[in-house]
Amino acid sequence: MKKLGLICFSVTLLAGCSDQQNYKQAVLQRIQQDQEAQKELNIKDYAIDIERLAGCVVDTSAKNMHGIFPLDPTRMMEYRHYTKLLTFTKAEDPKKALEELRTEFGSPKEVAEANANFTESMLECYSAMISDTEEELKK
């Protein structure tokens, strides 16, 4: 019985890590796309590690996601939804993907709130990391 419980816990842990990792990958791709689209805001000028930035965004946005603790099944579902939110424009039918997002999140308002959470997390992390690099350059 203990072995079965341990196996179930391990599978849940691995699945949860995978969902979080997929979300981090989507954030990383979004950062790279944004960087290419906005040449004037080149984060290379600030020597920001985009892997670290993506990790910051995932951690910061996770604070405002549903779920009580990091491996909560609700939180894992949120990671999947956020990943889909960041990648829905790449779908064959973006309108259909957006409708699916509205259904999965529960309402268009929830989709907007998730997008706002992601955007605020991005800005917060950019700001924090730019401040850190400016302080390091002063030293």
Backbone as CSV, one residue per row, in Angstrom:
resi,resn,N_x,N_y,N_z,CA_x,CA_y,CA_z,C_x,C_y,C_z
1,MET,0.814,-1.183,0.000,0.000,0.000,0.000,0.864,1.256,0.000
2,LYS,1.959,1.224,0.792,2.854,2.370,0.851,3.534,2.587,-0.493
3,LYS,3.876,1.471,-1.156,4.537,1.575,-2.461,3.607,2.213,-3.485
4,LEU,2.344,1.847,-3.445,1.367,2.406,-4.372,1.215,3.915,-4.140
5,GLY,1.173,4.306,-2.898,1.085,5.730,-2.561,2.309,6.483,-3.031
6,LEU,3.482,5.892,-2.856,4.728,6.515,-3.291,4.772,6.636,-4.809
7,ILE,4.312,5.626,-5.499,4.284,5.661,-6.971,3.325,6.749,-7.447
8,CYS,2.147,6.813,-6.842,1.175,7.858,-7.232,1.733,9.247,-6.975
9,PHE,2.385,9.425,-5.833,2.980,10.722,-5.512,4.077,11.075,-6.507
10,SER,4.905,10.097,-6.868,5.990,10.342,-7.815,5.471,10.733,-9.192
11,VAL,4.434,10.043,-9.637,3.838,10.357,-10.941,3.250,11.766,-10.927
12,THR,2.564,12.106,-9.857,1.988,13.448,-9.726,3.085,14.506,-9.720
13,LEU,4.157,14.243,-9.007,5.279,15.173,-8.932,5.909,15.377,-10.303
14,LEU,6.127,14.290,-11.024,6.717,14.395,-12.363,5.803,15.130,-13.326
15,ALA,4.518,14.846,-13.264,3.566,15.529,-14.142,3.513,17.015,-13.818
16,GLY,3.531,17.335,-12.544,3.513,18.733,-12.134,4.752,19.476,-12.581
17,CYS,5.892,18.862,-12.453,7.135,19.481,-12.902,7.108,19.688,-14.410
18,SER,6.521,18.756,-15.116,6.421,18.865,-16.569,5.538,20.046,-16.969
19,ASP,4.411,20.212,-16.294,3.516,21.329,-16.597,4.208,22.659,-16.338
20,GLN,4.907,22.744,-15.221,5.617,23.969,-14.887,6.745,24.215,-15.887
21,GLN,7.426,23.180,-16.278,8.521,23.299,-17.246,8.000,23.735,-18.612
22,ASN,6.858,23.202,-19.017,6.244,23.614,-20.288,5.873,25.093,-20.253
23,TYR,5.351,25.543,-19.125,5.003,26.960,-18.976,6.267,27.817,-19.047
24,LYS,7.317,27.381,-18.369,8.579,28.133,-18.408,9.111,28.206,-19.837
25,GLN,8.997,27.127,-20.572,9.446,27.095,-21.971,8.643,28.077,-22.814
26,ALA,7.337,28.138,-22.589,6.486,29.077,-23.321,6.842,30.519,-22.976
27,VAL,7.148,30.772,-21.705,7.569,32.118,-21.287,8.884,32.478,-21.959
28,LEU,9.808,31.551,-21.990,11.110,31.772,-22.617,10.951,32.100,-24.104
29,GLN,10.101,31.367,-24.790,9.845,31.643,-26.205,9.211,33.014,-26.388
30,ARG,8.309,33.390,-25.490,7.655,34.697,-25.566,8.676,35.821,-25.370
31,ILE,9.589,35.635,-24.435,10.640,36.637,-24.190,11.495,36.792,-25.439
32,GLN,11.862,35.680,-26.051,12.681,35.730,-27.262,11.926,36.406,-28.405
33,GLN,10.641,36.118,-28.556,9.828,36.769,-29.592,9.743,38.268,-29.347
34,ASP,9.496,38.640,-28.097,9.400,40.060,-27.755,10.717,40.777,-28.018
35,GLN,11.806,40.096,-27.709,13.123,40.683,-27.912,13.381,40.912,-29.406
36,GLU,12.984,39.974,-30.238,13.159,40.121,-31.683,12.249,41.200,-32.252
37,ALA,11.039,41.312,-31.702,10.080,42.288,-32.214,10.425,43.719,-31.801
38,GLN,11.086,43.869,-30.673,11.404,45.206,-30.161,12.914,45.359,-30.052
39,LYS,13.531,45.669,-31.156,14.988,45.800,-31.183,15.489,46.912,-30.259
40,GLU,14.671,47.974,-30.075,15.124,49.081,-29.250,15.203,48.714,-27.767
41,LEU,14.439,47.706,-27.340,14.501,47.241,-25.964,15.230,45.907,-25.961
42,ASN,16.504,45.962,-26.083,17.307,44.762,-26.169,17.810,44.413,-24.775
43,ILE,17.313,43.320,-24.218,17.722,42.972,-22.863,19.179,42.534,-22.798
44,LYS,19.793,42.284,-23.942,21.223,41.972,-23.925,22.020,43.180,-23.452
45,ASP,21.489,44.390,-23.675,22.152,45.605,-23.206,22.244,45.626,-21.689
46,TYR,21.334,44.950,-21.029,21.317,44.920,-19.579,21.944,43.646,-19.005
47,ALA,22.444,42.804,-19.854,23.076,41.537,-19.442,22.143,40.702,-18.563
48,ILE,20.893,40.585,-18.996,19.918,39.782,-18.259,19.902,38.379,-18.845
49,ASP,20.016,37.416,-17.978,19.923,36.020,-18.386,18.452,35.689,-18.612
50,ILE,18.098,35.376,-19.860,16.684,35.158,-20.155,16.130,33.898,-19.484
51,GLU,16.974,32.939,-19.198,16.529,31.746,-18.451,16.101,32.164,-17.041
52,ARG,16.909,32.999,-16.431,16.603,33.484,-15.091,15.343,34.358,-15.117
53,LEU,15.220,35.172,-16.148,14.036,36.014,-16.303,12.782,35.154,-16.443
54,ALA,12.853,34.117,-17.251,11.707,33.217,-17.431,11.342,32.543,-16.109
55,GLY,12.342,32.116,-15.359,12.080,31.506,-14.049,11.404,32.480,-13.103
56,CYS,11.848,33.731,-13.141,11.244,34.769,-12.311,9.776,34.970,-12.691
57,VAL,9.498,35.024,-13.979,8.123,35.233,-14.444,7.231,34.066,-14.014
58,VAL,7.731,32.856,-14.141,6.950,31.679,-13.734,6.658,31.742,-12.239
59,ASP,7.680,32.032,-11.437,7.487,32.093,-9.985,6.557,33.230,-9.575
60,THR,6.730,34.389,-10.196,5.916,35.545,-9.840,4.460,35.350,-10.251
61,SER,4.238,34.857,-11.454,2.857,34.648,-11.895,2.190,33.525,-11.110
62,ALA,2.965,32.543,-10.674,2.397,31.428,-9.917,1.812,31.886,-8.584
63,LYS,2.343,32.981,-8.039,1.819,33.487,-6.766,0.356,33.904,-6.882
64,ASN,-0.071,34.281,-8.080,-1.450,34.726,-8.282,-2.308,33.690,-9.005
65,MET,-1.818,32.483,-9.124,-2.595,31.414,-9.748,-3.434,30.713,-8.694
66,HIS,-4.457,30.008,-9.167,-5.267,29.198,-8.263,-4.422,28.045,-7.744
67,GLY,-4.788,27.534,-6.628,-4.063,26.420,-6.026,-3.352,26.898,-4.773
68,ILE,-3.301,26.034,-3.790,-2.766,26.407,-2.485,-1.251,26.274,-2.435
69,PHE,-0.716,25.230,-3.027,0.723,24.971,-2.963,1.216,24.599,-4.358
70,PRO,2.537,24.629,-4.571,3.080,24.432,-5.921,2.653,23.149,-6.637
71,LEU,2.469,22.056,-5.938,2.102,20.805,-6.606,0.606,20.498,-6.506
72,ASP,-0.169,21.487,-6.161,-1.618,21.357,-6.121,-2.112,21.057,-7.540
73,PRO,-2.972,20.064,-7.724,-3.472,19.752,-9.071,-4.128,20.949,-9.765
74,THR,-4.740,21.818,-8.984,-5.340,23.027,-9.560,-4.250,23.922,-10.139
75,ARG,-3.139,24.046,-9.443,-2.016,24.858,-9.920,-1.425,24.242,-11.189
76,MET,-1.337,22.928,-11.220,-0.799,22.261,-12.408,-1.689,22.538,-13.623
77,MET,-2.995,22.539,-13.392,-3.927,22.855,-14.467,-3.738,24.304,-14.917
78,GLU,-3.502,25.183,-13.966,-3.257,26.589,-14.291,-2.007,26.727,-15.164
79,TYR,-0.962,25.985,-14.861,0.254,26.020,-15.695,-0.089,25.633,-17.137
80,ARG,-0.917,24.602,-17.290,-1.319,24.176,-18.635,-2.108,25.273,-19.345
81,HIS,-3.019,25.896,-18.619,-3.830,26.969,-19.204,-2.962,28.164,-19.597
82,TYR,-2.050,28.547,-18.730,-1.171,29.679,-19.029,-0.271,29.364,-20.226
83,THR,0.197,28.136,-20.310,1.010,27.732,-21.463,0.200,27.878,-22.741
84,LYS,-1.026,27.413,-22.694,-1.900,27.522,-23.861,-2.194,28.986,-24.181
85,LEU,-2.338,29.819,-23.161,-2.577,31.243,-23.353,-1.423,31.899,-24.104
86,LEU,-0.203,31.514,-23.764,0.967,32.106,-24.401,1.217,31.588,-25.809
87,THR,0.635,30.444,-26.140,0.920,29.833,-27.438,-0.298,29.730,-28.354
88,PHE,-1.439,30.279,-27.956,-2.654,30.077,-28.761,-2.559,30.718,-30.137
89,THR,-1.751,31.745,-30.311,-1.635,32.398,-31.615,-0.924,31.515,-32.636
90,LYS,-0.208,30.511,-32.165,0.488,29.585,-33.061,-0.402,28.430,-33.513
91,ALA,-1.588,28.347,-32.950,-2.515,27.262,-33.297,-2.999,27.419,-34.736
92,GLU,-3.430,26.308,-35.318,-3.958,26.340,-36.685,-5.150,27.285,-36.788
93,ASP,-6.001,27.268,-35.786,-7.174,28.143,-35.748,-7.144,28.926,-34.425
94,PRO,-6.498,30.103,-34.413,-6.389,30.879,-33.173,-7.737,31.248,-32.547
95,LYS,-8.756,31.475,-33.370,-10.077,31.806,-32.818,-10.633,30.637,-32.016
96,LYS,-10.474,29.445,-32.559,-10.952,28.254,-31.863,-10.144,28.048,-30.574
97,ALA,-8.848,28.272,-30.660,-7.994,28.129,-29.480,-8.387,29.130,-28.399
98,LEU,-8.734,30.347,-28.799,-9.168,31.362,-27.844,-10.490,30.953,-27.190
99,GLU,-11.388,30.397,-27.967,-12.658,29.918,-27.404,-12.402,28.793,-26.390
100,GLU,-11.477,27.902,-26.714,-11.126,26.824,-25.785,-10.552,27.408,-24.494
101,LEU,-9.721,28.450,-24.638,-9.160,29.104,-23.455,-10.267,29.689,-22.581
102,ARG,-11.235,30.318,-23.212,-12.348,30.901,-22.458,-13.096,29.814,-21.692
103,THR,-13.256,28.674,-22.321,-13.935,27.562,-21.664,-13.081,27.005,-20.521
104,GLU,-11.786,26.815,-20.781,-10.905,26.231,-19.773,-10.721,27.147,-18.562
105,PHE,-10.577,28.439,-18.815,-10.426,29.383,-17.712,-11.750,29.658,-17.010
106,GLY,-12.856,29.470,-17.708,-14.163,29.663,-17.104,-14.933,30.835,-17.666
107,SER,-14.233,31.853,-18.141,-14.897,33.024,-18.709,-13.861,33.900,-19.403
108,PRO,-14.316,34.800,-20.275,-13.378,35.739,-20.899,-12.674,36.623,-19.860
109,LYS,-13.375,36.937,-18.775,-12.777,37.745,-17.709,-11.588,37.021,-17.081
110,GLU,-11.723,35.733,-16.859,-10.635,34.936,-16.271,-9.428,34.888,-17.210
111,VAL,-9.680,34.813,-18.516,-8.585,34.831,-19.495,-7.870,36.172,-19.420
112,ALA,-8.631,37.246,-19.349,-8.042,38.587,-19.255,-7.234,38.740,-17.969
113,GLU,-7.741,38.202,-16.872,-7.021,38.273,-15.601,-5.727,37.466,-15.655
114,ALA,-5.763,36.320,-16.288,-4.553,35.508,-16.439,-3.519,36.240,-17.297
115,ASN,-3.987,36.850,-18.375,-3.087,37.607,-19.236,-2.492,38.794,-18.476
116,ALA,-3.306,39.466,-17.676,-2.817,40.579,-16.861,-1.803,40.095,-15.835
117,ASN,-2.054,38.960,-15.223,-1.116,38.385,-14.255,0.229,38.109,-14.927
118,PHE,0.184,37.513,-16.107,1.418,37.225,-16.839,2.162,38.518,-17.173
119,THR,1.442,39.505,-17.705,2.057,40.768,-18.115,2.657,41.506,-16.922
120,GLU,1.931,41.561,-15.817,2.449,42.212,-14.613,3.686,41.486,-14.089
121,SER,3.676,40.168,-14.160,4.840,39.393,-13.721,6.041,39.679,-14.601
122,MET,5.811,39.788,-15.912,6.894,40.116,-16.848,7.503,41.469,-16.495
123,LEU,6.649,42.466,-16.329,7.133,43.814,-16.035,7.874,43.871,-14.702
124,GLU,7.331,43.186,-13.721,7.964,43.156,-12.398,9.355,42.524,-12.470
125,CYS,9.456,41.425,-13.201,10.744,40.734,-13.308,11.749,41.535,-14.141
126,TYR,11.284,42.116,-15.248,12.157,42.980,-16.037,12.705,44.095,-15.159
127,SER,11.827,44.750,-14.449,12.216,45.872,-13.603,13.228,45.451,-12.542
128,ALA,12.960,44.359,-11.868,13.856,43.876,-10.820,15.225,43.512,-11.384
129,MET,15.251,42.846,-12.516,16.525,42.408,-13.083,17.314,43.569,-13.682
130,ILE,16.631,44.525,-14.262,17.327,45.698,-14.790,17.928,46.491,-13.633
131,SER,17.191,46.616,-12.549,17.710,47.304,-11.365,18.945,46.599,-10.817
132,ASP,18.884,45.269,-10.769,20.027,44.489,-10.281,21.261,44.714,-11.142
133,THR,21.086,44.685,-12.460,22.250,44.843,-13.339,22.796,46.264,-13.289
134,GLU,21.927,47.263,-13.119,22.399,48.644,-13.008,23.209,48.834,-11.731
135,GLU,22.767,48.209,-10.641,23.510,48.276,-9.384,24.872,47.596,-9.512
136,GLU,24.904,46.474,-10.212,26.176,45.767,-10.423,27.130,46.595,-11.282
137,LEU,26.591,47.295,-12.281,27.422,48.118,-13.139,27.998,49.315,-12.385
138,LYS,27.247,49.846,-11.419,27.726,50.968,-10.611,28.913,50.561,-9.737
139,LYS,28.904,49.317,-9.288,29.985,48.817,-8.427,31.204,48.619,-9.283
